[in-house]
Structures are given as C-alpha cells and as structure tokens.
Short mmCIF file of C-alpha atoms and ligand atoms in Angstrom, two decimals:
data_model
loop_
_atom_site.label_atom_id
_atom_site.label_comp_id
_atom_site.label_asym_id
_atom_site.label_seq_id
_atom_site.Cartn_x
_atom_site.Cartn_y
_atom_site.Cartn_z
CA UNK I 1 10.64 -27.48 -3.46
CA UNK I 2 13.33 -28.86 -5.84
CA UNK I 3 16.88 -29.49 -4.82
CA UNK I 4 17.92 -26.77 -7.30
CA UNK I 5 16.55 -23.76 -5.50
CA UNK I 6 19.13 -21.42 -4.03
CA UNK I 7 19.42 -21.44 -0.29
CA UNK I 8 18.31 -17.90 0.31
CA UNK I 9 14.96 -18.45 -1.42
CA UNK I 10 14.52 -21.93 0.04
CA UNK I 11 14.54 -20.45 3.51
CA UNK I 12 12.14 -17.60 2.97
CA UNK I 13 8.43 -17.49 3.83
CA UNK I 14 6.73 -15.93 0.71
CA UNK I 15 4.37 -13.04 1.07
CA UNK I 16 0.74 -14.32 1.46
CA UNK I 17 -1.64 -11.95 -0.34
CA UNK I 18 -5.35 -11.72 0.57
CA UNK I 19 -7.61 -14.17 -1.05
CA UNK I 20 -8.84 -13.50 -4.62
CA UNK I 21 -11.52 -16.15 -4.83
CA UNK I 22 -12.44 -17.04 -8.41
CA UNK I 23 -15.31 -19.34 -7.60
CA UNK I 24 -17.99 -17.82 -5.48
CA UNK I 25 -19.14 -14.11 -5.21
CA UNK I 26 -18.04 -12.52 -1.98
CA UNK I 27 -18.34 -9.07 -0.68
CA UNK I 28 -14.64 -8.44 -0.88
CA UNK I 29 -13.32 -6.38 1.99
CA UNK I 30 -9.98 -8.12 2.38
CA UNK I 31 -7.35 -6.46 0.13
CA UNK I 32 -7.98 -2.73 0.35
CA UNK I 33 -9.04 -2.46 -3.34
CA UNK I 34 -11.35 0.30 -4.38
CA UNK I 35 -15.08 -0.72 -4.44
CA UNK I 36 -15.50 1.59 -7.42
CA UNK I 37 -14.70 0.76 -11.12
CA UNK I 38 -11.88 2.67 -12.88
CA UNK I 39 -12.78 6.14 -14.25
CA UNK I 40 -14.65 5.96 -17.53
CA UNK I 41 -11.72 7.42 -19.51
CA UNK I 42 -9.71 4.29 -18.56
CA UNK I 43 -11.67 1.90 -20.86
CA UNK I 44 -11.25 4.24 -23.76
CA UNK I 45 -7.47 4.55 -23.26
CA UNK I 46 -7.12 0.81 -22.93
CA UNK I 47 -9.17 0.19 -26.13
CA UNK I 48 -6.97 2.68 -28.07
CA UNK I 49 -3.75 0.94 -26.96
CA UNK I 50 -4.98 -2.56 -27.58
CA UNK I 51 -4.44 -2.10 -31.32
CA UNK I 52 -0.73 -1.52 -31.01
CA UNK I 53 -0.02 -4.43 -28.63
CA UNK I 54 2.20 -5.78 -31.35
CA UNK I 55 4.70 -3.06 -30.30
CA UNK I 56 6.65 -2.89 -27.12
CA UNK I 57 5.69 -0.38 -24.57
CA UNK I 58 7.74 2.81 -24.09
CA UNK I 59 10.68 1.76 -21.90
CA UNK I 60 10.98 5.33 -20.65
CA UNK I 61 7.31 5.39 -19.61
CA UNK I 62 7.23 9.10 -20.54
CA UNK I 63 3.46 9.53 -20.39
CA UNK I 64 3.24 7.94 -17.02
CA UNK I 65 6.30 9.72 -15.55
CA UNK I 66 4.97 13.08 -16.76
CA UNK I 67 1.41 12.47 -15.34
CA UNK I 68 2.76 11.24 -11.97
CA UNK I 69 5.28 14.06 -11.62
CA UNK I 70 2.54 16.67 -12.40
CA UNK I 71 0.66 15.43 -9.26
CA UNK I 72 3.19 17.18 -7.04
CA UNK I 73 4.87 19.70 -9.43
CA UNK I 74 7.97 17.56 -9.88
CA UNK I 75 10.11 16.91 -12.92
CA UNK I 76 9.84 13.72 -14.92
CA UNK I 77 13.38 12.85 -13.86
CA UNK I 78 12.18 12.45 -10.27
CA UNK I 79 9.87 9.53 -11.16
CA UNK I 80 10.46 5.76 -11.62
CA UNK I 81 7.49 3.60 -12.61
CA UNK I 82 6.68 0.20 -11.39
CA UNK I 83 4.53 -2.84 -12.23
CA UNK I 84 2.62 -2.11 -8.97
CA UNK I 85 4.40 -0.28 -6.17
CA UNK I 86 5.54 -3.72 -4.90
CA UNK I 87 7.89 -3.66 -7.87
CA UNK I 88 9.09 -0.15 -7.03
CA UNK I 89 9.81 -1.38 -3.47
CA UNK I 90 11.89 -4.33 -4.95
CA UNK I 91 13.84 -1.89 -7.18
CA UNK I 92 14.56 0.41 -4.19
CA UNK I 93 15.44 -2.38 -1.73
CA UNK I 94 17.79 -3.88 -4.38
CA UNK I 95 19.37 -0.51 -5.25
CA UNK I 96 20.08 0.88 -1.78
CA UNK I 97 19.59 -1.64 1.00
CA UNK I 98 21.63 -4.80 0.09
CA UNK I 99 24.74 -3.64 1.80
CA UNK I 100 23.15 -1.45 4.53
CA UNK I 101 20.07 -3.27 5.82
CA UNK I 102 16.71 -1.50 6.61
CA UNK I 103 14.70 -0.59 9.76
CA UNK I 104 10.91 -0.75 9.78
CA UNK I 105 8.10 -1.17 12.49
CA UNK I 106 7.01 -4.47 13.98
CA UNK I 107 3.54 -3.92 12.61
CA UNK I 108 3.53 -2.85 8.95
CA UNK I 109 3.28 -4.12 5.41
CA UNK I 110 4.40 -7.72 5.37
CA UNK I 111 6.06 -7.47 2.00
CA UNK I 112 9.05 -5.50 3.50
CA UNK I 113 10.16 -8.52 5.45
CA UNK I 114 9.70 -10.85 2.47
CA UNK I 115 11.71 -8.56 0.23
CA UNK I 116 14.52 -8.55 2.80
CA UNK I 117 14.57 -12.31 2.85
CA UNK I 118 14.47 -12.60 -0.94
CA UNK I 119 17.26 -10.15 -1.32
CA UNK I 120 19.41 -11.04 1.69
CA UNK I 121 18.91 -7.70 3.46
CA UNK I 122 19.49 -7.34 7.14
CA UNK I 123 16.42 -5.86 8.99
CA UNK I 124 16.01 -4.02 12.20
CA UNK I 125 12.51 -4.18 13.69
CA UNK I 126 11.38 -1.12 15.64
CA UNK I 127 8.31 -1.64 17.80
CA UNK I 128 5.32 0.74 17.50
CA UNK I 129 4.06 2.45 20.63
CA UNK I 130 1.45 0.73 22.76
CA UNK I 131 -1.30 2.64 20.84
CA UNK I 132 0.19 1.36 17.48
CA UNK I 133 1.54 4.77 16.46
CA UNK I 134 5.03 5.44 15.14
CA UNK I 135 7.33 7.48 17.40
CA UNK I 136 9.74 9.16 15.09
CA UNK I 137 12.28 9.64 18.00
CA UNK I 138 12.74 5.87 17.97
CA UNK I 139 14.58 6.20 14.70
CA UNK I 140 17.00 8.85 15.88
CA UNK I 141 19.68 6.38 16.65
CA UNK I 142 19.06 4.09 13.67
CA UNK I 143 21.86 4.55 11.13
CA UNK I 144 20.63 2.13 8.46
CA UNK I 145 17.92 3.24 5.95
CA UNK I 146 14.36 3.42 7.24
CA UNK I 147 11.21 2.21 5.50
CA UNK I 148 7.79 3.45 6.77
CA UNK I 149 4.36 3.05 5.31
CA UNK I 150 2.37 6.38 5.95
CA UNK I 151 -0.54 5.88 6.70
CA UNK I 152 0.91 2.61 8.11
CA UNK I 153 -0.31 -0.62 6.70
CA UNK I 154 -2.41 -2.86 9.13
CA UNK I 155 -3.05 0.11 11.41
CA UNK I 156 -4.16 2.98 9.14
CA UNK I 157 -2.48 5.42 11.57
CA UNK I 158 -0.86 8.44 9.77
CA UNK I 159 2.08 10.64 10.78
CA UNK I 160 1.80 14.29 10.04
CA UNK I 161 4.06 15.84 7.43
CA UNK I 162 6.30 17.49 9.94
CA UNK I 163 7.19 14.15 11.55
CA UNK I 164 8.14 12.70 8.19
CA UNK I 165 10.33 15.84 7.67
CA UNK I 166 11.82 15.38 11.12
CA UNK I 167 12.64 11.68 10.23
CA UNK I 168 14.34 12.77 7.09
CA UNK I 169 16.33 15.47 8.89
CA UNK I 170 17.46 13.18 11.78
CA UNK I 171 20.26 11.85 9.57
CA UNK I 172 20.87 13.17 6.07
CA UNK I 173 23.25 10.31 5.41
CA UNK I 174 20.47 7.84 5.78
CA UNK I 175 17.79 7.12 3.22
CA UNK I 176 14.17 7.30 4.27
CA UNK I 177 11.60 5.36 2.15
CA UNK I 178 7.97 6.43 2.73
CA UNK I 179 5.36 4.09 1.27
CA UNK I 180 2.31 6.23 0.59
CA UNK I 181 -0.08 3.49 -0.70
CA UNK I 182 -2.97 5.04 1.44
CA UNK I 183 -1.99 8.67 1.53
CA UNK I 184 -5.00 9.88 -0.51
CA UNK I 185 -7.43 8.74 2.11
CA UNK I 186 -6.50 11.39 4.65
CA UNK I 187 -2.79 12.07 4.94
CA UNK I 188 -0.54 14.79 3.46
CA UNK I 189 1.98 13.54 0.95
CA UNK I 190 5.63 14.19 1.57
CA UNK I 191 6.38 13.80 -2.24
CA UNK I 192 7.09 17.62 -2.68
CA UNK I 193 9.97 17.18 -0.06
CA UNK I 194 12.08 15.29 -2.66
CA UNK I 195 12.88 18.73 -4.08
CA UNK I 196 14.55 19.61 -0.69
CA UNK I 197 15.98 16.38 0.54
CA UNK I 198 18.03 13.90 -1.50
CA UNK I 199 17.66 11.14 1.14
CA UNK I 200 13.89 10.73 0.77
CA UNK I 201 12.11 8.34 -1.61
CA UNK I 202 8.30 8.31 -1.80
CA UNK I 203 6.33 5.31 -3.18
CA UNK I 204 2.79 5.57 -4.44
CA UNK I 205 0.37 3.21 -6.16
CA UNK I 206 -2.61 3.35 -8.56
CA UNK I 207 -4.06 0.23 -6.79
CA UNK I 208 -5.99 1.73 -3.87
CA UNK I 209 -7.28 5.25 -4.38
CA UNK I 210 -7.36 5.11 -8.18
CA UNK I 211 -9.19 1.83 -8.71
CA UNK I 212 -6.44 0.11 -10.79
CA UNK I 213 -5.23 -2.78 -8.59
CA UNK I 214 -5.55 -5.17 -11.50
CA UNK I 215 -3.62 -2.99 -13.86
CA UNK I 216 -0.41 -3.14 -11.69
CA UNK I 217 0.96 0.36 -11.77
CA UNK I 218 2.97 2.23 -9.09
CA UNK I 219 5.61 4.91 -9.13
CA UNK I 220 8.15 6.44 -6.86
CA UNK I 221 9.53 9.96 -6.45
CA UNK I 222 13.10 11.00 -5.48
CA UNK I 223 15.68 13.57 -6.37
CA UNK I 224 17.01 13.08 -9.94
CA UNK I 225 20.26 11.30 -8.85
CA UNK I 226 18.38 8.70 -6.67
CA UNK I 227 15.57 8.33 -9.19
CA UNK I 228 18.23 7.65 -11.83
CA UNK I 229 19.66 4.83 -9.62
CA UNK I 230 16.27 3.22 -9.24
CA UNK I 231 15.81 3.52 -13.08
CA UNK I 232 19.13 1.76 -13.44
CA UNK I 233 17.75 -1.21 -11.46
CA UNK I 234 14.41 -1.16 -13.37
CA UNK I 235 16.05 -1.12 -16.77
CA UNK I 236 18.43 -3.95 -15.66
CA UNK I 237 15.68 -6.22 -14.53
CA UNK I 238 12.78 -5.42 -16.99
CA UNK I 239 12.90 -2.22 -19.09
CA UNK I 240 9.24 -2.90 -20.33
CA UNK I 241 7.96 -3.39 -16.77
CA UNK I 242 4.76 -1.32 -17.32
CA UNK I 243 2.81 -2.66 -20.18
CA UNK I 244 1.26 -0.14 -22.61
CA UNK I 245 -2.41 -0.73 -21.73
CA UNK I 246 -1.75 -0.32 -18.00
CA UNK I 247 0.48 2.75 -18.68
CA UNK I 248 -2.30 4.52 -20.57
CA UNK I 249 -4.95 3.26 -18.13
CA UNK I 250 -2.94 4.98 -15.38
CA UNK I 251 -2.46 8.16 -17.34
CA UNK I 252 -6.19 8.38 -17.92
CA UNK I 253 -7.00 7.61 -14.29
CA UNK I 254 -4.58 10.24 -13.13
CA UNK I 255 -6.34 12.76 -15.37
CA UNK I 256 -9.88 11.90 -14.06
CA UNK I 257 -9.50 14.25 -11.05
CA UNK I 258 -13.16 14.86 -10.25
CA UNK I 259 -13.97 11.13 -10.22
CA UNK I 260 -10.96 10.45 -8.03
CA UNK I 261 -12.13 13.06 -5.54
CA UNK I 262 -15.58 11.64 -5.48
CA UNK I 263 -14.33 8.11 -4.77
CA UNK I 264 -11.98 9.16 -2.02
CA UNK I 265 -14.62 11.30 -0.38
CA UNK I 266 -16.99 8.35 -0.39
CA UNK I 267 -14.38 6.09 1.26
CA UNK I 268 -13.63 8.72 3.95
CA UNK I 269 -17.27 9.19 4.80
CA UNK I 270 -18.12 5.57 4.73
CA UNK I 271 -15.06 4.82 6.89
CA UNK I 272 -16.36 7.21 9.55
CA UNK I 273 -19.82 5.71 9.37
CA UNK I 274 -18.51 2.16 9.74
CA UNK I 275 -16.14 2.98 12.60
CA UNK I 276 -19.02 4.56 14.56
CA UNK I 277 -21.20 1.59 14.08
CA UNK I 278 -18.45 -0.83 15.07
CA UNK I 279 -17.79 1.18 18.20
CA UNK I 280 -21.49 1.07 18.95
CA UNK I 281 -21.25 -2.72 18.93
CA UNK I 282 -18.30 -2.67 21.48
CA UNK I 283 -15.41 -2.73 19.12
CA UNK I 284 -12.05 -0.93 19.55
CA UNK I 285 -11.27 0.73 16.21
CA UNK I 286 -7.83 2.20 15.45
CA UNK I 287 -7.97 5.75 14.12
CA UNK I 288 -7.60 5.24 10.30
CA UNK I 289 -6.47 7.57 7.69
CA UNK I 290 -6.51 4.78 5.11
CA UNK I 291 -9.21 2.82 3.16
CA UNK I 292 -9.58 0.13 5.88
CA UNK I 293 -10.24 -0.24 9.53
CA UNK I 294 -8.53 -2.38 12.23
CA UNK I 295 -11.09 -3.45 14.80
CA UNK I 296 -11.25 -5.78 17.72
CA UNK I 297 -13.77 -6.69 20.37
CA UNK I 298 -13.02 -8.17 23.78
CA UNK I 299 -14.29 -11.80 23.88
CA UNK I 300 -14.56 -12.07 20.07
CA UNK I 301 -11.48 -13.83 18.37
CA UNK I 302 -10.16 -12.15 15.23
CA UNK I 303 -9.88 -15.47 13.39
CA UNK I 304 -13.28 -16.59 14.58
CA UNK I 305 -14.84 -13.43 13.26
CA UNK I 306 -13.10 -13.71 9.98
CA UNK I 307 -14.39 -17.29 9.59
CA UNK I 308 -17.93 -16.53 10.55
CA UNK I 309 -17.99 -13.52 8.14
CA UNK I 310 -16.65 -15.80 5.42
CA UNK I 311 -19.43 -18.23 6.01
CA UNK I 312 -21.84 -15.26 5.41
CA UNK I 313 -20.17 -14.40 2.11
CA UNK I 314 -18.04 -11.50 3.44
CA UNK I 315 -14.21 -11.53 3.13
CA UNK I 316 -12.17 -9.59 5.61
CA UNK I 317 -8.41 -10.00 6.54
CA UNK I 318 -7.04 -11.56 9.67
CA UNK I 319 -3.32 -11.51 10.53
CA UNK I 320 -2.23 -14.22 12.97
CA UNK I 321 0.80 -12.14 14.05
CA UNK I 322 1.23 -11.31 17.77
CA UNK I 323 0.04 -7.71 18.45
CA UNK I 324 -2.71 -7.66 15.85
CA UNK I 325 -3.94 -11.22 16.08
CA UNK I 326 -7.22 -10.00 17.92
CA UNK I 327 -8.09 -7.60 15.14
CA UNK I 328 -9.76 -8.02 11.81
CA UNK I 329 -8.96 -5.59 9.04
CA UNK I 330 -11.90 -4.58 6.93
CA UNK I 331 -11.46 -2.59 3.65
CA UNK I 332 -13.93 0.20 3.18
CA UNK I 333 -16.37 -0.68 0.45
CA UNK I 334 -19.55 1.05 -0.72
CA UNK I 335 -22.15 2.02 1.93
CA UNK I 336 -24.25 -0.84 0.88
CA UNK I 337 -21.41 -3.35 1.28
CA UNK I 338 -20.55 -1.93 4.68
CA UNK I 339 -24.22 -2.25 5.80
CA UNK I 340 -24.10 -5.88 4.71
CA UNK I 341 -20.84 -6.25 6.73
CA UNK I 342 -22.28 -4.50 9.80
CA UNK I 343 -25.46 -6.61 9.63
CA UNK I 344 -23.34 -9.82 9.49
CA UNK I 345 -21.33 -8.66 12.51
CA UNK I 346 -24.45 -7.85 14.45
CA UNK I 347 -25.78 -11.32 13.52
CA UNK I 348 -22.59 -13.08 14.70
CA UNK I 349 -22.48 -11.20 17.99
CA UNK I 350 -26.21 -12.04 18.53
CA UNK I 351 -25.23 -15.73 18.43
CA UNK I 352 -22.77 -15.42 21.28
C1 PLP B 1 -1.21 -2.34 -1.24
C2 PLP B 1 0.13 -1.86 -0.76
C3 PLP B 1 1.23 -1.85 -1.64
C4 PLP B 1 1.30 -2.52 -2.98
O1 PLP B 1 0.51 -1.99 -3.99
P1 PLP B 1 0.65 -2.37 -5.47
O2 PLP B 1 -0.65 -3.01 -5.86
O3 PLP B 1 1.80 -3.34 -5.69
O4 PLP B 1 0.90 -1.08 -6.14
C5 PLP B 1 2.40 -1.28 -1.20
N1 PLP B 1 2.46 -0.87 0.13
C6 PLP B 1 1.48 -0.92 0.86
C7 PLP B 1 1.62 -0.42 2.33
C8 PLP B 1 0.23 -1.41 0.53
O5 PLP B 1 -0.76 -1.55 1.36
#
C-alpha cells in the first residue's frame, strides 16, 4: 500500500471473488456461473458489433433498457444498466445510502459490506433466524434503507413476493433494495411492484441465469424518478459503462427465451438431484431457490472438504465466516459435473 491512498480505502478489506484459475482445468462449481454457454444468437450479435468498435457505445443503452423493461412490462425509464449488477449496486449505494446508512442480514452477499466501507456508508447488521431465513418483521423498526438479496446469497433461501411487499410497505419513507441475482431459479420477481411503490429498487444480472458472467451486464428497475437518480450517478461516473458488444450480447440473450427456460429448468432439476444425493450421504442442505446449494456434514470441516475437492480437480466455495464456516457452497453445474462432484465427495467420506 502506498502512502498516498486515502484513509477510507486503506482501512477496507476488499471483496474476495471466487477463484478463476487460468492454469489448470477444474470443474468450476465455485462462483455460481451458468454451466451452459450463452445462447447461439449471442455470438452473432457480438460479431456484428465488433465491426463498429471504433464508435462509442450508446450512452443511453436504449436497446438494453428496452429489452430489460419488456421482461416485466415496465417502461424504459424504469431501467438503469450496469457493467454487471455489482456496478448497479455501487450506483445505488452512492446515490441513496451515503447519508442514511443501510441494513442487511449477517449472512448475505459480501459485496454489500465492502461497498459500505468503500463509500463510507454506515451499516446495520440484522441476524437471520436460526434456520438462516429472513424474518421481515425484524426490519419493522429499521428506519434506514434495507438491502436484501432474494433469494439470499450464501443461503439460497427465498422470500415469497408477499413478504417483499410487506417489507416495502413497512415504511414508505425508507428505500428497499432487492437484489434478484438468483430470482430466475425459483423465486417470483418483485420487479413489477416498482409501478406501485416508489421506495423499491430491484437489481438483476445477466451473469447467472443467462450465461453472460464474462460480458458484465446487469440492470436495475425502479420508478422513473428513482431510476433517473441512479442514471445521474451512472452518467457522472461512466456514461459508456456498458460496452457495445456486451450490450448486444445481453439483448440477444434476453431474446433467447426458449434456451433460457431450458437452462433454468436443467439447473432446477439437477439442484434437486444433487441435494437428495448429498442428504443421502448425511449432509444438511439448506432449501435453495438459487443455482447453488449450501451443505454441511457433522464431523467434516467445510474448509477441509473444499481443499480435498480441489485436490480432485473440483472447485467449490468455502466462507470462513462464523455461522456458515461449516458449510461448502456448491454451484449447480451440468448433471455430469455434479456426478463427478458427488463421486469425489463419496470418495473423500470413504477415506475418513
Ligand atoms: C453474483 C451476484 C451479483 C453480481 O453479479 P454481476 O456479475 O456483477 O452482475 C450481485 N448480487 C448477488 C447476490 C450475486 O450473487
């Protein structure tokens, strides 16, 4: 660290992303990517745009806003695009939370806490229930904005739409940010509610259910006034934040509905299969509506299992934090990948 770095950033612990090994071939079940390639239409869209890379991308991102808005019957004016939804979150936190702080669960997406440190935002941590679910009633007395991932990150547990609406209605003077990175794998999106409630912001990504993690595209939905505030931040920091190849890749992927359905259905069915097999081997598995499973087994350490799987060429994620330190998080791959994973787990347990 140089002596020039500002104090706020010198003190923060940066977000640690899952490994993206560039050397050896692993079965990658550690960062909740899709195991499936992007829709066929995506390659064509990218090739077409490549020829006009001498020009700046559309700073209004009209094509992307329009395709994203159409998902939920919203107007383009309700959308702000991001270079991945992490950037949407940064815009939102910068726009609305700097002077008010934010509340979020003790177990959730680690990036929220990092953003708070980076932007000097006060945070209130609200513990999940014993069973790792969110109790909306815990937020009734919270007056600062609330940020929830739904399904929640690191647990996969999803709140029903009526609970989200309850949260939004608890206090109409308070913003509620719902991060729906995993919503397509089993939850019901609350995006249409932005037509009814101006204190709701919904964030979604192309990275998980639409096989475009490497393209870096996300978007958020809000009422037109709130969306315009987010756009104000976006255009102040980087008006060309979504490059033209990624923008048209995203538009093509949003159009490929049958392929999307097929991929999502596969993840859901392989998730059920994997959970059953893990339970059969004595694991406790949290009920997941996402493209990953959190699993632990009495007598088998989370970190130890992570290491032994890695030795066998399989990458999963382990979080050293308190309540989830005994778990491993395994992303749902193809059926063949999950059979390799299950075989390796069986092999490791057999050694004990
Ligand atoms: C993966 C993830 C994101 C970030 O996705 P991007 O690739 O930046 O779009 C945001 N929130 C949660 C809960 C996630 O799991």
